[in-house]
Structures are given as C-alpha cells and as structure tokens.
Amino acid sequence: MSHGFEMKPAQVAEIEPGMPAFLMPLARLMLWVNKAMVIVGMLGLLAASIILTYSVVGRFLFNLSTDWQDEAAVFCLVGATFLTGSFVQSLRGHIGIEAVAGILPKGVNKFRFALIDLFSLAFCAFFTWKSWTLFHEAWVDGQTTSSTWAPPLWIPYILMSLGMTLVSIQLALQSVARIRVLFLGAGK
C-alpha cells in the first residue's frame, strides 16, 4: 500500500568517478574503513540505548545512582556520530543547499560542487587539527569530566579526532576526483 511516497533504495558507497589510479588503494581502503565504522557506530548506538534504558529502569525500580550512565551514553553517541561521518560523506549524504542547483547551468554547478568540496575540506581539516590538539591537551593534562565518575576526556576527544580525520581523508579523495573530472574530463 502506498501513501503518496516511495522510499528510495539504499545508496551504496562507491569510489568517486575520476579517482586517479595512484589514489585507488587509499579509496578502496576508505570504503572498507567506512563500512567498519558503520558497524562500530551501530554498536555505539546500541550500547547507548542499553545504558540509558538501564538508567531509567534502575532509577525507577531500584533508586540507583545514575552518575555514570549519562556520560557513558554521551561518549557512545559522540563515537557513533564522528566515526560514521566519513561514511555519510562517501554517500554525499550531508546536508547540501540545492536551491540554486536548478537555476545554474550544468558547468557552473560542477564548478560550484568542486568549490564546496574544497571549502568543506578546509573546514574539516581545521576541525581535525583542533580535535587532535584537544585530545593531546586532555591526555597530557589528565583532564576528566566534572562528574563524580570523572572519566578521562581523552576518550571522546580521540573518537572525535579519528572521526574528523576520516572525514577529511574522504573529502580530500572526493575533492581530487571532482577537480580531476572538472578540469581534465576524466572518469565521466
């Protein structure tokens, strides 16, 4: 039975058209890593849901202290969010503004997409660098959260750093392929 819309089939991550031969091994590795990170992300979401359910039930039925549950769930969610970001980028599934896509000529749109990839790469590279500096500071200074459980802050920072590193690598690969197609016409 249909209610006026049909779900699109699931997208499959694949290597960008126009990927130079010397980057193909890295592109294939990223496909594998992205699939592995999706599994890690699913496990993180499952762990967070189990932890939060335990927290609610434990508080209601047994009046248990739930100091650790909130932070553990947040750490799982941070890991799931950042570690799967590269997979989402490989599908080009991040939010994009398409309001002008229908107005601009095809050639201008290709240039706009390449420019957006480069700006996204610059932002994510900066975010990656900052994430690694936060991880380093937390590790060296032994920073912990302010709760009574006080887990080390390097845990969410390493998850964020690794995730943003993967996103930056994915964007770099996609940028090279898109620019190569734009200027050389390769991989059409």
PDB file of C-alpha atoms in Angstrom, residues 13 36 41 71 96-97 100 124-125 164 183:
ATOM      1  CA  ALA A  13      29.130   3.709  -1.205  1.00  0.00           C
ATOM      2  CA  ALA A  36      33.704  -0.949   9.567  1.00  0.00           C
ATOM      3  CA  GLY A  41      28.585   3.259  15.113  1.00  0.00           C
ATOM      4  CA  GLU A  71      28.333  10.235  30.400  1.00  0.00           C
ATOM      5  CA  GLY A  96      23.562  20.468   0.947  1.00  0.00           C
ATOM      6  CA  ILE A  97      21.853  23.600  -0.262  1.00  0.00           C
ATOM      7  CA  VAL A 100      20.426  27.322  -6.811  1.00  0.00           C
ATOM      8  CA  CYS A 124      37.133  19.709   8.255  1.00  0.00           C
ATOM      9  CA  ALA A 125      40.936  19.824   8.134  1.00  0.00           C
ATOM     10  CA  MET A 164      37.232  14.003  11.702  1.00  0.00           C
ATOM     11  CA  PHE A 183      39.411  20.195 -15.363  1.00  0.00           C
TER      12      PHE A 183
END
